[in-house]
CSV table of N, CA and C in Angstrom, one decimal:
chain,number,residue,atom,x,y,z
A,1,MET,N,36.5,20.2,-10.1
A,1,MET,CA,35.0,20.3,-10.2
A,1,MET,C,34.5,20.2,-8.7
A,2,SER,N,33.5,21.1,-8.5
A,2,SER,CA,32.9,21.1,-7.1
A,2,SER,C,31.9,20.1,-6.9
A,3,LYS,N,31.7,19.8,-5.7
A,3,LYS,CA,30.7,18.7,-5.3
A,3,LYS,C,29.3,19.3,-5.3
A,4,PRO,N,28.3,18.7,-5.9
A,4,PRO,CA,27.0,19.2,-5.9
A,4,PRO,C,26.5,19.5,-4.5
A,5,VAL,N,25.7,20.5,-4.4
A,5,VAL,CA,25.1,20.9,-3.1
A,5,VAL,C,23.9,19.9,-2.8
A,6,PRO,N,23.9,19.3,-1.6
A,6,PRO,CA,22.9,18.3,-1.4
A,6,PRO,C,21.5,19.0,-1.3
A,7,CYS,N,20.5,18.4,-1.6
A,7,CYS,CA,19.1,19.0,-1.4
A,7,CYS,C,18.2,18.1,-0.7
A,8,PHE,N,17.0,18.4,-0.5
A,8,PHE,CA,16.0,17.7,0.2
A,8,PHE,C,15.8,16.3,-0.4
A,9,ASP,N,15.9,16.2,-1.7
A,9,ASP,CA,15.7,15.0,-2.4
A,9,ASP,C,16.7,13.9,-2.0
A,10,ASP,N,17.8,14.3,-1.5
A,10,ASP,CA,18.8,13.4,-1.0
A,10,ASP,C,18.5,12.7,0.3
A,11,LEU,N,17.4,13.3,1.0
A,11,LEU,CA,17.0,12.7,2.3
A,11,LEU,C,16.0,11.6,2.1
A,12,LEU,N,15.4,11.5,0.9
A,12,LEU,CA,14.3,10.6,0.7
A,12,LEU,C,14.9,9.1,0.5
A,13,VAL,N,14.2,8.2,0.9
A,13,VAL,CA,14.5,6.7,0.8
A,13,VAL,C,14.5,6.4,-0.8
A,14,ARG,N,15.4,5.6,-1.2
A,14,ARG,CA,15.4,5.2,-2.6
A,14,ARG,C,14.9,3.7,-2.5
A,15,VAL,N,13.7,3.4,-2.6
A,15,VAL,CA,13.1,2.1,-2.6
A,15,VAL,C,13.7,1.2,-3.5
A,16,ASP,N,13.9,1.7,-4.8
A,16,ASP,CA,14.4,0.9,-5.9
A,16,ASP,C,15.8,0.4,-5.6
A,17,GLN,N,16.6,1.1,-4.7
A,17,GLN,CA,18.0,0.8,-4.4
A,17,GLN,C,18.1,0.0,-3.0
A,18,GLN,N,17.2,0.3,-2.1
A,18,GLN,CA,17.4,-0.1,-0.7
A,18,GLN,C,16.6,-1.4,-0.4
A,19,PHE,N,15.7,-1.8,-1.3
A,19,PHE,CA,14.9,-3.0,-1.1
A,19,PHE,C,15.1,-4.0,-2.2
A,20,PRO,N,14.9,-5.3,-2.0
A,20,PRO,CA,15.2,-6.3,-3.1
A,20,PRO,C,14.4,-5.9,-4.3
A,21,SER,N,14.9,-6.4,-5.5
A,21,SER,CA,14.3,-6.1,-6.7
A,21,SER,C,13.5,-7.4,-7.1
A,22,ALA,N,12.3,-7.2,-7.7
A,22,ALA,CA,11.4,-8.2,-8.1
A,22,ALA,C,12.1,-9.0,-9.2
A,23,TRP,N,13.1,-8.4,-9.9
A,23,TRP,CA,13.8,-9.1,-11.0
A,23,TRP,C,14.9,-10.0,-10.6
A,24,GLU,N,15.3,-10.0,-9.3
A,24,GLU,CA,16.3,-10.9,-8.8
A,24,GLU,C,15.8,-12.2,-8.5
A,25,LYS,N,16.4,-13.2,-9.0
A,25,LYS,CA,16.0,-14.6,-8.7
A,25,LYS,C,16.0,-14.9,-7.2
A,26,GLY,N,14.9,-15.4,-6.7
A,26,GLY,CA,14.7,-15.7,-5.3
A,26,GLY,C,14.6,-14.6,-4.4
A,27,ALA,N,14.3,-13.3,-4.9
A,27,ALA,CA,14.2,-12.2,-4.1
A,27,ALA,C,12.9,-12.2,-3.2
A,28,CYS,N,13.0,-11.8,-2.1
A,28,CYS,CA,11.8,-11.8,-1.2
A,28,CYS,C,11.9,-10.7,-0.2
A,29,LEU,N,10.8,-10.4,0.5
A,29,LEU,CA,10.8,-9.4,1.6
A,29,LEU,C,10.6,-10.0,2.9
A,30,THR,N,11.3,-9.5,3.9
A,30,THR,CA,11.1,-10.0,5.2
A,30,THR,C,9.8,-9.3,5.7
A,31,ALA,N,9.2,-9.7,6.8
A,31,ALA,CA,8.1,-9.0,7.4
A,31,ALA,C,8.4,-7.6,7.7
A,32,GLU,N,9.6,-7.4,8.2
A,32,GLU,CA,10.0,-6.0,8.5
A,32,GLU,C,10.1,-5.1,7.3
A,33,GLN,N,10.6,-5.6,6.2
A,33,GLN,CA,10.7,-4.9,5.0
A,33,GLN,C,9.3,-4.6,4.4
A,34,ALA,N,8.5,-5.6,4.4
A,34,ALA,CA,7.1,-5.3,4.0
A,34,ALA,C,6.4,-4.3,4.8
A,35,GLU,N,6.6,-4.2,6.1
A,35,GLU,CA,6.0,-3.2,6.9
A,35,GLU,C,6.6,-1.8,6.5
A,36,GLN,N,8.0,-1.8,6.4
A,36,GLN,CA,8.7,-0.5,6.0
A,36,GLN,C,8.1,0.0,4.7
A,37,LEU,N,8.0,-0.9,3.7
A,37,LEU,CA,7.5,-0.5,2.3
A,37,LEU,C,6.0,0.0,2.4
A,38,GLN,N,5.2,-0.6,3.3
A,38,GLN,CA,3.8,-0.1,3.4
A,38,GLN,C,3.9,1.3,4.1
A,39,THR,N,4.7,1.5,5.0
A,39,THR,CA,4.9,2.8,5.7
A,39,THR,C,5.3,3.9,4.7
A,40,ILE,N,6.3,3.5,3.9
A,40,ILE,CA,6.9,4.4,2.9
A,40,ILE,C,5.8,4.8,1.9
A,41,SER,N,5.1,3.8,1.4
A,41,SER,CA,4.0,4.0,0.4
A,41,SER,C,3.0,5.0,1.0
A,42,ASP,N,2.5,4.7,2.2
A,42,ASP,CA,1.5,5.4,2.8
A,42,ASP,C,1.9,6.9,3.0
A,43,ALA,N,3.1,7.1,3.6
A,43,ALA,CA,3.7,8.4,3.9
A,43,ALA,C,3.9,9.2,2.7
A,44,ALA,N,4.5,8.5,1.6
A,44,ALA,CA,4.9,9.2,0.4
A,44,ALA,C,3.6,9.7,-0.3
A,45,SER,N,2.6,8.8,-0.3
A,45,SER,CA,1.4,9.1,-1.1
A,45,SER,C,0.7,10.3,-0.3
A,46,GLN,N,0.6,10.3,1.0
A,46,GLN,CA,-0.1,11.3,1.7
A,46,GLN,C,0.7,12.6,1.5
A,47,THR,N,2.0,12.6,1.7
A,47,THR,CA,2.7,13.8,1.6
A,47,THR,C,2.7,14.4,0.2
A,48,ALA,N,2.8,13.6,-0.8
A,48,ALA,CA,2.7,14.1,-2.2
A,48,ALA,C,1.4,14.8,-2.4
A,49,SER,N,0.2,14.2,-1.9
A,49,SER,CA,-1.1,14.8,-2.0
A,49,SER,C,-1.1,16.2,-1.4
A,50,LEU,N,-0.5,16.3,-0.2
A,50,LEU,CA,-0.5,17.5,0.6
A,50,LEU,C,0.3,18.6,-0.2
A,51,LEU,N,1.5,18.2,-0.7
A,51,LEU,CA,2.4,19.1,-1.5
A,51,LEU,C,1.7,19.6,-2.7
A,52,THR,N,1.0,18.7,-3.4
A,52,THR,CA,0.3,19.0,-4.6
A,52,THR,C,-0.7,20.1,-4.4
A,53,SER,N,-1.6,19.8,-3.3
A,53,SER,CA,-2.6,20.8,-3.1
A,53,SER,C,-2.0,22.2,-2.6
A,54,GLY,N,-0.9,22.1,-1.8
A,54,GLY,CA,-0.3,23.3,-1.5
A,54,GLY,C,0.3,24.1,-2.6
A,55,ILE,N,0.9,23.4,-3.5
A,55,ILE,CA,1.5,24.0,-4.7
A,55,ILE,C,0.4,24.7,-5.6
A,56,ALA,N,-0.7,24.0,-5.7
A,56,ALA,CA,-1.9,24.5,-6.4
A,56,ALA,C,-2.4,25.9,-5.7
A,57,ALA,N,-2.4,25.8,-4.4
A,57,ALA,CA,-2.9,27.0,-3.6
A,57,ALA,C,-1.9,28.2,-3.9
A,58,MET,N,-0.6,27.9,-3.9
A,58,MET,CA,0.4,28.9,-4.1
A,58,MET,C,0.3,29.5,-5.5
A,59,GLY,N,-0.1,28.6,-6.5
A,59,GLY,CA,-0.2,29.0,-7.9
A,59,GLY,C,-1.4,30.0,-8.0
A,60,GLU,N,-2.5,29.7,-7.3
A,60,GLU,CA,-3.7,30.5,-7.2
A,60,GLU,C,-3.3,31.9,-6.6
A,61,LEU,N,-2.5,31.8,-5.5
A,61,LEU,CA,-2.1,33.0,-4.8
A,61,LEU,C,-1.3,33.9,-5.7
A,62,LEU,N,-0.3,33.3,-6.4
A,62,LEU,CA,0.5,34.1,-7.3
A,62,LEU,C,-0.3,34.7,-8.5
A,63,ALA,N,-1.3,34.0,-8.9
A,63,ALA,CA,-2.1,34.5,-10.0
A,63,ALA,C,-2.9,35.7,-9.5
A,64,TRP,N,-3.4,35.6,-8.3
A,64,TRP,CA,-4.2,36.8,-7.7
A,64,TRP,C,-3.2,37.9,-7.5
A,65,VAL,N,-2.0,37.7,-6.9
A,65,VAL,CA,-1.1,38.8,-6.7
A,65,VAL,C,-0.7,39.4,-8.0
A,66,GLY,N,-0.5,38.5,-9.0
A,66,GLY,CA,-0.2,39.0,-10.4
A,66,GLY,C,-1.1,40.0,-10.9
A,67,THR,N,-2.4,39.9,-10.6
A,67,THR,CA,-3.4,40.9,-11.1
A,67,THR,C,-3.4,42.2,-10.3
A,68,THR,N,-3.0,42.1,-9.0
A,68,THR,CA,-3.0,43.3,-8.2
A,68,THR,C,-1.6,44.0,-8.3
A,69,GLY,N,-0.6,43.2,-8.6
A,69,GLY,CA,0.8,43.8,-8.6
A,69,GLY,C,1.4,44.0,-7.3
A,70,GLU,N,1.0,43.4,-6.3
A,70,GLU,CA,1.4,43.7,-4.9
A,70,GLU,C,2.3,42.6,-4.4
A,71,ILE,N,3.5,42.4,-5.0
A,71,ILE,CA,4.5,41.5,-4.5
A,71,ILE,C,5.9,41.9,-4.9
A,72,SER,N,6.9,41.8,-4.1
A,72,SER,CA,8.2,42.2,-4.6
A,72,SER,C,8.8,41.1,-5.5
A,73,SER,N,9.8,41.6,-6.3
A,73,SER,CA,10.3,40.6,-7.3
A,73,SER,C,11.2,39.6,-6.5
A,74,GLY,N,11.8,39.9,-5.4
A,74,GLY,CA,12.5,38.9,-4.6
A,74,GLY,C,11.6,37.8,-4.0
A,75,SER,N,10.5,38.2,-3.6
A,75,SER,CA,9.5,37.4,-3.0
A,75,SER,C,9.0,36.4,-4.1
A,76,LEU,N,8.7,37.0,-5.3
A,76,LEU,CA,8.2,36.3,-6.4
A,76,LEU,C,9.2,35.3,-6.8
A,77,THR,N,10.5,35.6,-6.9
A,77,THR,CA,11.6,34.7,-7.3
A,77,THR,C,11.7,33.6,-6.3
A,78,SER,N,11.7,33.9,-5.0
A,78,SER,CA,11.8,32.9,-4.0
A,78,SER,C,10.6,31.9,-4.0
A,79,THR,N,9.4,32.5,-4.2
A,79,THR,CA,8.3,31.6,-4.2
A,79,THR,C,8.4,30.7,-5.5
A,80,GLY,N,8.9,31.2,-6.6
A,80,GLY,CA,8.9,30.3,-7.8
A,80,GLY,C,10.0,29.2,-7.6
A,81,TRP,N,11.1,29.5,-6.9
A,81,TRP,CA,12.0,28.4,-6.6
A,81,TRP,C,11.4,27.4,-5.6
A,82,LEU,N,10.7,27.9,-4.7
A,82,LEU,CA,10.0,27.0,-3.7
A,82,LEU,C,9.1,26.1,-4.4
A,83,ILE,N,8.2,26.6,-5.3
A,83,ILE,CA,7.3,25.8,-6.0
A,83,ILE,C,8.0,24.8,-6.9
A,84,GLN,N,9.1,25.1,-7.5
A,84,GLN,CA,9.8,24.2,-8.4
A,84,GLN,C,10.4,23.0,-7.5
A,85,HIS,N,11.0,23.4,-6.3
A,85,HIS,CA,11.5,22.3,-5.5
A,85,HIS,C,10.4,21.4,-4.9
A,86,LEU,N,9.4,22.0,-4.5
A,86,LEU,CA,8.2,21.3,-4.0
A,86,LEU,C,7.7,20.3,-5.0
A,87,ALA,N,7.5,20.8,-6.3
A,87,ALA,CA,7.1,20.0,-7.4
A,87,ALA,C,8.0,18.8,-7.6
A,88,ASP,N,9.3,19.1,-7.6
A,88,ASP,CA,10.3,18.0,-7.7
A,88,ASP,C,10.2,17.0,-6.6
A,89,THR,N,10.0,17.4,-5.4
A,89,THR,CA,9.9,16.6,-4.3
A,89,THR,C,8.6,15.8,-4.3
A,90,ALA,N,7.4,16.4,-4.7
A,90,ALA,CA,6.2,15.7,-4.8
A,90,ALA,C,6.3,14.6,-5.8
A,91,GLY,N,7.0,14.9,-7.0
A,91,GLY,CA,7.2,13.9,-8.0
A,91,GLY,C,8.0,12.7,-7.5
A,92,ARG,N,9.0,13.0,-6.8
A,92,ARG,CA,9.9,12.0,-6.2
A,92,ARG,C,9.2,11.1,-5.2
A,93,LEU,N,8.3,11.8,-4.3
A,93,LEU,CA,7.5,11.0,-3.4
A,93,LEU,C,6.5,10.1,-4.1
A,94,HIS,N,5.9,10.6,-5.2
A,94,HIS,CA,5.0,9.8,-6.0
A,94,HIS,C,5.8,8.5,-6.5
A,95,GLU,N,7.0,8.7,-7.0
A,95,GLU,CA,7.8,7.6,-7.5
A,95,GLU,C,8.1,6.7,-6.5
A,96,GLU,N,8.5,7.1,-5.3
A,96,GLU,CA,8.9,6.1,-4.2
A,96,GLU,C,7.6,5.4,-3.7
A,97,SER,N,6.5,6.0,-3.7
A,97,SER,CA,5.3,5.4,-3.3
A,97,SER,C,4.9,4.2,-4.3
A,98,GLN,N,5.1,4.6,-5.6
A,98,GLN,CA,4.8,3.6,-6.7
A,98,GLN,C,5.8,2.4,-6.5
A,99,ASN,N,7.1,2.7,-6.3
A,99,ASN,CA,8.2,1.7,-6.1
A,99,ASN,C,7.8,0.8,-4.9
A,100,ALA,N,7.4,1.4,-3.8
A,100,ALA,CA,7.1,0.6,-2.6
A,100,ALA,C,5.9,-0.3,-3.0
A,101,GLU,N,4.8,0.3,-3.5
A,101,GLU,CA,3.6,-0.6,-3.9
A,101,GLU,C,4.0,-1.7,-4.8
A,102,TYR,N,4.8,-1.4,-5.8
A,102,TYR,CA,5.2,-2.5,-6.8
A,102,TYR,C,5.9,-3.7,-6.0
A,103,LYS,N,6.9,-3.3,-5.2
A,103,LYS,CA,7.6,-4.3,-4.5
A,103,LYS,C,6.7,-5.1,-3.5
A,104,LEU,N,5.8,-4.4,-2.8
A,104,LEU,CA,4.8,-5.0,-1.9
A,104,LEU,C,4.0,-6.1,-2.7
A,105,HIS,N,3.6,-5.8,-3.8
A,105,HIS,CA,2.7,-6.6,-4.5
A,105,HIS,C,3.4,-7.7,-5.5
A,106,SER,N,4.8,-7.5,-5.7
A,106,SER,CA,5.4,-8.4,-6.6
A,106,SER,C,6.4,-9.4,-5.9
A,107,LEU,N,6.8,-9.1,-4.7
A,107,LEU,CA,7.8,-9.9,-4.0
A,107,LEU,C,7.0,-10.8,-2.9
A,108,PRO,N,7.5,-12.0,-2.7
A,108,PRO,CA,7.0,-12.8,-1.7
A,108,PRO,C,7.3,-12.2,-0.3
A,109,ARG,N,6.6,-12.6,0.7
A,109,ARG,CA,6.7,-11.9,2.1
A,109,ARG,C,7.8,-12.6,3.0
A,110,SER,N,8.3,-13.8,2.7
A,110,SER,CA,9.3,-14.4,3.6
A,110,SER,C,10.3,-15.0,2.7
A,111,ALA,N,11.5,-15.2,3.4
A,111,ALA,CA,12.7,-15.8,2.6
A,111,ALA,C,12.3,-17.3,2.3
A,112,PRO,N,12.8,-17.7,1.2
A,112,PRO,CA,12.5,-19.2,0.9
A,112,PRO,C,13.3,-20.1,1.8
A,113,GLN,N,12.7,-21.1,2.3
A,113,GLN,CA,13.4,-22.0,3.2
A,113,GLN,C,14.3,-22.9,2.5
A,114,LYS,N,15.4,-23.3,3.1
A,114,LYS,CA,16.3,-24.2,2.6
A,114,LYS,C,15.7,-25.6,2.6
A,115,PRO,N,15.9,-26.3,1.5
A,115,PRO,CA,15.2,-27.7,1.5
A,115,PRO,C,15.9,-28.6,2.6
A,116,THR,N,15.0,-29.3,3.2
A,116,THR,CA,15.5,-30.2,4.3
A,116,THR,C,15.5,-31.6,3.8
A,117,SER,N,16.4,-32.4,4.4
A,117,SER,CA,16.4,-33.8,4.0
A,117,SER,C,15.3,-34.6,4.7
A,118,ARG,N,14.8,-35.5,4.0
A,118,ARG,CA,13.8,-36.4,4.6
A,118,ARG,C,14.5,-37.4,5.6
A,119,ASN,N,15.7,-37.6,5.5
A,119,ASN,CA,16.5,-38.5,6.4
A,119,ASN,C,16.9,-37.7,7.5
A,120,ARG,N,16.3,-37.8,8.7
A,120,ARG,CA,16.5,-37.0,9.8
A,120,ARG,C,17.3,-37.6,11.0
A,121,GLY,N,17.6,-38.9,10.8
A,121,GLY,CA,18.3,-39.6,11.9
A,121,GLY,C,19.8,-39.2,11.9
A,122,ALA,N,20.5,-39.7,12.8
A,122,ALA,CA,22.0,-39.5,12.9
A,122,ALA,C,22.6,-40.1,11.7
A,123,GLY,N,23.5,-39.3,11.1
A,123,GLY,CA,24.3,-39.8,10.0
A,123,GLY,C,23.4,-39.9,8.8
A,124,GLY,N,22.2,-39.3,8.7
A,124,GLY,CA,21.3,-39.3,7.6
A,124,GLY,C,20.5,-40.6,7.5
A,125,ALA,N,20.5,-41.5,8.4
A,125,ALA,CA,19.8,-42.7,8.3
A,125,ALA,C,18.3,-42.5,8.4
A,126,ALA,N,17.4,-43.2,7.7
A,126,ALA,CA,16.0,-42.9,7.8
A,126,ALA,C,15.4,-43.6,9.0
């Protein structure tokens, strides 16, 4: 069996796998993780919006070309595959943005502190 060909989707961060889960007992985010999640959420959301508007524009272009009949079948096929991959990528970006937002809003921002003893003297004496 041959190995699947990697695609653009493989380059995207998997927030659900690479950051703590809100379902794990005691899970929390470090300040660095919270900053990374905010960056991921913002970038994924902005990129998904740009891809979506670009896909819509290509759809309009194809509809116009379809009425005039002035496009080669090879170009039409390539454009169709491009649109399909862009739509998959936009969907994945939206999913990662949602995952990042969820983790940002459901996980505490710092690791829980270990309980300290009230007895602080040498040998535990008060």
